[in-house]
PDB file of C-alpha atoms in Angstrom:
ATOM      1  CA  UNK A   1       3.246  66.276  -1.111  1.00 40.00           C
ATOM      2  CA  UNK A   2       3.696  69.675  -2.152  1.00 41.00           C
ATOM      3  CA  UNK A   3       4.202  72.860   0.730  1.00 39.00           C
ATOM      4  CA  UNK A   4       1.215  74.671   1.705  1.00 36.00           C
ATOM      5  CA  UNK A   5      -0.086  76.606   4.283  1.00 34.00           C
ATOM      6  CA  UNK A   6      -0.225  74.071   6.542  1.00 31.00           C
ATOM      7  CA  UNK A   7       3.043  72.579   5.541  1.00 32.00           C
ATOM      8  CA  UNK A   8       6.686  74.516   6.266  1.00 34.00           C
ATOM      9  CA  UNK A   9       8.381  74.665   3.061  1.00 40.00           C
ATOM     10  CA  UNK A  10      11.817  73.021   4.547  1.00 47.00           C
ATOM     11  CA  UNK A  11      12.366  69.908   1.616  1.00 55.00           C
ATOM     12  CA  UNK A  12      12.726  66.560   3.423  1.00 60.00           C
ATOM     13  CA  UNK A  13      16.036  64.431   2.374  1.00 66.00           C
ATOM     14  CA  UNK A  14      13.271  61.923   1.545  1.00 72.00           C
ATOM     15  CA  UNK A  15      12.180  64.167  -0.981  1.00 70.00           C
ATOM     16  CA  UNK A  16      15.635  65.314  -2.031  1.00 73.00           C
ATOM     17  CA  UNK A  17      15.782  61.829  -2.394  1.00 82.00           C
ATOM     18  CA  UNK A  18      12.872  61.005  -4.849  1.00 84.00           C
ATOM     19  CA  UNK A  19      13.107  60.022  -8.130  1.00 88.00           C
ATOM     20  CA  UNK A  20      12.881  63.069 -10.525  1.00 87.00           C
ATOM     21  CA  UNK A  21      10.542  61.052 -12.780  1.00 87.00           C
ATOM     22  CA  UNK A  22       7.574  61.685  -9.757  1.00 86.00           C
ATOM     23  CA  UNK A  23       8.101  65.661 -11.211  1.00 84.00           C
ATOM     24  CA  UNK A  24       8.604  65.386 -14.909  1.00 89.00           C
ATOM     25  CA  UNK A  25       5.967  67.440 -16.724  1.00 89.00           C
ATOM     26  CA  UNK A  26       4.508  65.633 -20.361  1.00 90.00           C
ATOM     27  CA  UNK A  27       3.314  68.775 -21.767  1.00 89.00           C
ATOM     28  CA  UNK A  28       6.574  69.292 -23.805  1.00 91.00           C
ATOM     29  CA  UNK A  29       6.300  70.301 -26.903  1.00 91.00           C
ATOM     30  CA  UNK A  30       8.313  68.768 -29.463  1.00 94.00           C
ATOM     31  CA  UNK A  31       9.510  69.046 -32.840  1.00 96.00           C
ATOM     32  CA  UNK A  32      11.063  66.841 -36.111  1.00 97.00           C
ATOM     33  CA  UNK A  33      14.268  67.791 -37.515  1.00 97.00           C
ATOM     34  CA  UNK A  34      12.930  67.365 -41.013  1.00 97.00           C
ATOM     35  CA  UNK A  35      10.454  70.074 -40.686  1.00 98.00           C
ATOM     36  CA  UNK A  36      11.320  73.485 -41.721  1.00 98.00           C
ATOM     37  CA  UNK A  37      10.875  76.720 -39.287  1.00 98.00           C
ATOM     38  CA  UNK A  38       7.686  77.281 -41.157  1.00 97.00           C
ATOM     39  CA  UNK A  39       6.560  74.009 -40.648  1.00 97.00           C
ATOM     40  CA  UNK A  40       6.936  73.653 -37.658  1.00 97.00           C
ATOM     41  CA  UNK A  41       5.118  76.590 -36.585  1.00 96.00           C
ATOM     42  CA  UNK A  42       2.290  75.966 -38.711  1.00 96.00           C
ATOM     43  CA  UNK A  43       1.888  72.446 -36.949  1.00 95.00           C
ATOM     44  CA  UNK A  44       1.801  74.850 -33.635  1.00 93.00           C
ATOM     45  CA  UNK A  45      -1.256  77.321 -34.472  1.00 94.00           C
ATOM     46  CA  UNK A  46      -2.893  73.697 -35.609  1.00 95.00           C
ATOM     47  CA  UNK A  47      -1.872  71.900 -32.432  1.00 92.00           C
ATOM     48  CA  UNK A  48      -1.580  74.215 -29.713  1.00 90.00           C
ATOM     49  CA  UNK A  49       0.947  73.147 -27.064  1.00 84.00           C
ATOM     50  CA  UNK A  50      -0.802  71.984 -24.123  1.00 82.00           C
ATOM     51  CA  UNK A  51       1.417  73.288 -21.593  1.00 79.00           C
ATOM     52  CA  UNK A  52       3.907  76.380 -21.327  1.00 82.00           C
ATOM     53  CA  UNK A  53       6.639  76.325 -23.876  1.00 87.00           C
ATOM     54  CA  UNK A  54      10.071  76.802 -22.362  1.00 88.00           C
ATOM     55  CA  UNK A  55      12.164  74.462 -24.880  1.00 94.00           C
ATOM     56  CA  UNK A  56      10.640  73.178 -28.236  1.00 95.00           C
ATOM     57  CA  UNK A  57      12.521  69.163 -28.262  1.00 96.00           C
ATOM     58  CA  UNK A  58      13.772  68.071 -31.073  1.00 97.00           C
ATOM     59  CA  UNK A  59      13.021  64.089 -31.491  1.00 97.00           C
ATOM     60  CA  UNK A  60      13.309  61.329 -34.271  1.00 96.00           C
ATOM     61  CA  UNK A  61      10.864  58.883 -34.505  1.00 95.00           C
ATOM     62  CA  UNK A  62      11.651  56.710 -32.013  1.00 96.00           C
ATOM     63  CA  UNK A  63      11.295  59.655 -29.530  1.00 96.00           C
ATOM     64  CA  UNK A  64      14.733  60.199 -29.166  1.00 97.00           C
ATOM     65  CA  UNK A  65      16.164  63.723 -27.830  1.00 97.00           C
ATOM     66  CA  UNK A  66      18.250  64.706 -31.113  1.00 97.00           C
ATOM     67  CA  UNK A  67      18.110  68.633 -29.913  1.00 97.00           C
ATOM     68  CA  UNK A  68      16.498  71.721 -28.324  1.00 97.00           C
ATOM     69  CA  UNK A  69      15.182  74.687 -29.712  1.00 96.00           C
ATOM     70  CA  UNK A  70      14.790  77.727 -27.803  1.00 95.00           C
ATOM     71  CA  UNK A  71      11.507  79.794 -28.115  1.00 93.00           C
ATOM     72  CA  UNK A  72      13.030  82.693 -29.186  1.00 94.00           C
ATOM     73  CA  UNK A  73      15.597  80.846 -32.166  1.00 95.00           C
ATOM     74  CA  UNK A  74      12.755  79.289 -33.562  1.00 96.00           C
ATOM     75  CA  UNK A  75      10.563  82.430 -33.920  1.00 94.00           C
ATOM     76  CA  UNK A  76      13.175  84.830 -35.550  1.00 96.00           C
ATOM     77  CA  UNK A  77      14.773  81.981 -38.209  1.00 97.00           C
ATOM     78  CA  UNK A  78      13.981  82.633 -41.479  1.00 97.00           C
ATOM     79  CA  UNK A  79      10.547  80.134 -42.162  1.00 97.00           C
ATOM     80  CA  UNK A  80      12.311  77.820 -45.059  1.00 97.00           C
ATOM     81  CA  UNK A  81      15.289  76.982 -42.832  1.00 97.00           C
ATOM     82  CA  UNK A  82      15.687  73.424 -41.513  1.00 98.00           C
ATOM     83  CA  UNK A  83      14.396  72.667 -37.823  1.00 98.00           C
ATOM     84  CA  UNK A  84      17.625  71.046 -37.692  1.00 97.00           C
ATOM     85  CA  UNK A  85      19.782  73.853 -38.990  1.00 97.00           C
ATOM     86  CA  UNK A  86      18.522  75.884 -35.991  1.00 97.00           C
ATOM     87  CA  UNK A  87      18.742  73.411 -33.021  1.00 97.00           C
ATOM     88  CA  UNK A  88      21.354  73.087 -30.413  1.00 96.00           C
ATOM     89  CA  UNK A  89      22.635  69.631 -30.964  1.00 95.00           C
ATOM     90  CA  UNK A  90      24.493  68.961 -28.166  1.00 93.00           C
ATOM     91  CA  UNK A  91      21.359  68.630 -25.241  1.00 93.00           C
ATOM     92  CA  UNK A  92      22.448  68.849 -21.698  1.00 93.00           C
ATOM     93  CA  UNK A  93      19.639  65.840 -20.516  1.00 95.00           C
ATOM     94  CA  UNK A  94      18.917  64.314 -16.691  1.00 94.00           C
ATOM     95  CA  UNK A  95      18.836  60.877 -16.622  1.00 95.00           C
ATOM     96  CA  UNK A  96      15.382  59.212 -15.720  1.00 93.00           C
ATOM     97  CA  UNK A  97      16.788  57.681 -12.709  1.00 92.00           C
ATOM     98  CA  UNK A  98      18.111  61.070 -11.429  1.00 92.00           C
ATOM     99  CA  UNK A  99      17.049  62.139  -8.060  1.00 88.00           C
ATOM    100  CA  UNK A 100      15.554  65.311  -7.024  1.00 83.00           C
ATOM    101  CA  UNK A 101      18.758  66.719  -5.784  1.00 81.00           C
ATOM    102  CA  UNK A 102      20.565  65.654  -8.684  1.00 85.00           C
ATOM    103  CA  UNK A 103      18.234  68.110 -10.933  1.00 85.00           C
ATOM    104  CA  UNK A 104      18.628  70.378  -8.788  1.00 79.00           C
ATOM    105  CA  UNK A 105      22.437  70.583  -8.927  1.00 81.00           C
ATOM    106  CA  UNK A 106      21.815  70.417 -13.189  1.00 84.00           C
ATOM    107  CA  UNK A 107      19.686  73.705 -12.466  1.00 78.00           C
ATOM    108  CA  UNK A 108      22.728  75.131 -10.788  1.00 76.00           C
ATOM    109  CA  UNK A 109      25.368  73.908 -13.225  1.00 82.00           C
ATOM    110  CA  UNK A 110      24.196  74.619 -16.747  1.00 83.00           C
ATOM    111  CA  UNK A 111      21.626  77.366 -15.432  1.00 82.00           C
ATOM    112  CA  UNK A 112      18.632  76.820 -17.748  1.00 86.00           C
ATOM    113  CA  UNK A 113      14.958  77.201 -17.135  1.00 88.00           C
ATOM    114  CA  UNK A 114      14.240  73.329 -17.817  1.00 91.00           C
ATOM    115  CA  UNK A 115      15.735  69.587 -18.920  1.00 93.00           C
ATOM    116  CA  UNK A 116      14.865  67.185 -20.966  1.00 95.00           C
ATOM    117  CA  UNK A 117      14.437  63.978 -18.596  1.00 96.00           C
ATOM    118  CA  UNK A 118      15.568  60.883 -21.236  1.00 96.00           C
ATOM    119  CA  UNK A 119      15.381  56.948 -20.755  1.00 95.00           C
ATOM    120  CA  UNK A 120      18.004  54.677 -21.880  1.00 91.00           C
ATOM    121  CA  UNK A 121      18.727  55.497 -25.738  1.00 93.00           C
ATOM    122  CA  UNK A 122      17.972  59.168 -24.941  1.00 95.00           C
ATOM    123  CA  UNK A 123      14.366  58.533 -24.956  1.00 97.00           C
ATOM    124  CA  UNK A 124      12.672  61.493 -24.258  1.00 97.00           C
ATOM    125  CA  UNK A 125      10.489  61.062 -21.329  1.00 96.00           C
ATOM    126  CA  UNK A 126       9.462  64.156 -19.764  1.00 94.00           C
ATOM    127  CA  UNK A 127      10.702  67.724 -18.659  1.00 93.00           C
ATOM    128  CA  UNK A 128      11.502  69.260 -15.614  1.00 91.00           C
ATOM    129  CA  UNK A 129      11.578  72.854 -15.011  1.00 86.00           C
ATOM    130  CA  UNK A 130      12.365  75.536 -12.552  1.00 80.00           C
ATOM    131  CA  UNK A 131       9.308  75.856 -11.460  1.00 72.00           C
ATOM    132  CA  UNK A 132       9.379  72.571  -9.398  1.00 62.00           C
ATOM    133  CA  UNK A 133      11.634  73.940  -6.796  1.00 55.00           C
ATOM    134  CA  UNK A 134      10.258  77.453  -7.207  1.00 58.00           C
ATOM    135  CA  UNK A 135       6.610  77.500  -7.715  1.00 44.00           C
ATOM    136  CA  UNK A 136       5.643  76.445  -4.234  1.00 36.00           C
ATOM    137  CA  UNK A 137       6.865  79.573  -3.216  1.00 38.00           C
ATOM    138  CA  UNK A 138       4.727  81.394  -4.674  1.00 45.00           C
ATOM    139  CA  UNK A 139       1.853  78.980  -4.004  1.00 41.00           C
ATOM    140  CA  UNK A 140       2.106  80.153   0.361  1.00 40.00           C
ATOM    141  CA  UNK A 141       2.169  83.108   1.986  1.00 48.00           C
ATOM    142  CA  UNK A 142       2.963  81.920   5.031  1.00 49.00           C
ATOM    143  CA  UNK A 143       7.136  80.976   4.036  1.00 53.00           C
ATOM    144  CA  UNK A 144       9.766  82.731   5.811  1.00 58.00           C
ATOM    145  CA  UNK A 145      13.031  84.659   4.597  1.00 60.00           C
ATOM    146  CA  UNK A 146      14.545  80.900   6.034  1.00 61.00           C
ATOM    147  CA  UNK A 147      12.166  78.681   3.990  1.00 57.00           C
ATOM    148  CA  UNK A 148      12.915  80.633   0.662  1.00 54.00           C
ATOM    149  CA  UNK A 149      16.821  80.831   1.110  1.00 58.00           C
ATOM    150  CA  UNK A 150      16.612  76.708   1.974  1.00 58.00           C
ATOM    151  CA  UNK A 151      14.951  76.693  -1.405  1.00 52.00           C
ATOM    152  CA  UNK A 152      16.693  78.724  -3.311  1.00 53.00           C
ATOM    153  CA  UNK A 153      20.295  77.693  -1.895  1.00 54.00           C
ATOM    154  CA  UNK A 154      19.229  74.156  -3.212  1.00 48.00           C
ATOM    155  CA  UNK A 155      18.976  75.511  -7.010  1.00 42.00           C
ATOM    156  CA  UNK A 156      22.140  78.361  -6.582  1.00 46.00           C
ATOM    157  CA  UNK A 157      20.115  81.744  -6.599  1.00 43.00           C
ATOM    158  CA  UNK A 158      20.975  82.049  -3.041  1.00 39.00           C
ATOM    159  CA  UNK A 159      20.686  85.932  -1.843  1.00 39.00           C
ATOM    160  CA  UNK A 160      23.356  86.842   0.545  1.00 46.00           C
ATOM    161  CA  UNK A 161      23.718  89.625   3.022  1.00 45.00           C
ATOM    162  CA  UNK A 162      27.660  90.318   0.866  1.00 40.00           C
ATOM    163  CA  UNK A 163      25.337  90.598  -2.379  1.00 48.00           C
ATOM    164  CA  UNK A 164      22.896  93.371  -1.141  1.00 51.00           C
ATOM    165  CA  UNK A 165      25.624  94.938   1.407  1.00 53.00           C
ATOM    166  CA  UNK A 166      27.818  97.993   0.255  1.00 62.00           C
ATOM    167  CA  UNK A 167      31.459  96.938  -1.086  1.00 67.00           C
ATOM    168  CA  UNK A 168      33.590  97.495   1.817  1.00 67.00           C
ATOM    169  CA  UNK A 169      31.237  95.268   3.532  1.00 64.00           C
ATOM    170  CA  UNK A 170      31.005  92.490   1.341  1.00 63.00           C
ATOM    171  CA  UNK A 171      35.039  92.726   1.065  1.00 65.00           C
ATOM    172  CA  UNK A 172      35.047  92.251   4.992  1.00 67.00           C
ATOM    173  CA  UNK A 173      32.758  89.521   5.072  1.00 65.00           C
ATOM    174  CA  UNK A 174      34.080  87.663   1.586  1.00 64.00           C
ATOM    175  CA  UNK A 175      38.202  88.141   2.183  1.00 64.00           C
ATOM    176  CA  UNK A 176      38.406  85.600   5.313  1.00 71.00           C
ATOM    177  CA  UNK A 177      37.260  82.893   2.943  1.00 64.00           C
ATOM    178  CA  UNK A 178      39.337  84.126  -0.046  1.00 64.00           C
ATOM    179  CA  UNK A 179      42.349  83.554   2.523  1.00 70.00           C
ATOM    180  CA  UNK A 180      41.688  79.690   3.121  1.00 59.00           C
TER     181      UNK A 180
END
């Protein structure tokens, strides 16, 4: 169940735990490496993606993740230029049977706004975004400074006291640690 008012924000290790698959979103938007720029716009205005667009995914027939094309390549390439000309080829994915903490550590690793979730034979399946760990945030009013570090110290945006202090006394409070 997702945090609300009447629920504290704090994830459980049970749903650390879950299977990412109970979070993938299936409003992804996706796109054929055959098609030009053009093309693949003009399928776009005909077909409006249902949900937001982060990534457009680049499959083959069989569904299979081939690539990823961010919003902003695919708007400023030149219309006649191959879909596949413009994607990023090699497609940092989470595996179906990921847990919820494993995504999490992908958000903190490769530091992108989404990831493809893919089945055996890179079968795209679904795609997870930021937003899962962050949204509920901004669903309640009611978190604490506590609640939102827990959160965000799961998915590496963690705000510090040595980030917001002056630079002597982040130096005092870092150079213990650079000493071990």
């Amino acid at each position: 169940p997702k945090p609300g008012p009447s629920m504290p924000l704090h994830l459980t290790e049970e749903q650390l735990n879950e299977p990412v698959g109970k979070h993938l979103r299936t409003d992804f938007t996706t796109l054929y490496p055959d098609w030009t720029v053009g093309e693949a716009l003009d399928h776009m205005r005909r077909h409006p993606p249902p949900g937001r667009i982060i990534y457009f995914y680049v499959v083959d027939e069989q569904m299979r993740l081939v690539g990823v094309v961010p919003t902003r390549r695919l708007l400023l390439s030149p219309a006649d230029a191959a879909v596949r000309d413009v994607m990023i080829a090699n497609v940092v994915a989470i595996p179906a049977d990921a847990t919820v903490l494993e995504a999490c550590e992908f958000f903190t690793l490769h530091r992108l706004l989404a990831f493809p979730v893919v089945e055996a034979g890179r079968r795209l399946v679904g795609v997870v975004d930021v937003d899962l760990y962050t949204e509920e945030l901004a669903d309640t009013g009611e978190e604490t400074a506590a609640d939102r570090d827990d959160v965000f110290q799961l998915i590496g945006v963690r705000l510090t006291k040595s980030q917001q202090a002056r630079p002597l006394v982040a130096f005092r409070g870092r150079f213990p640690w650079l000493l071990c």
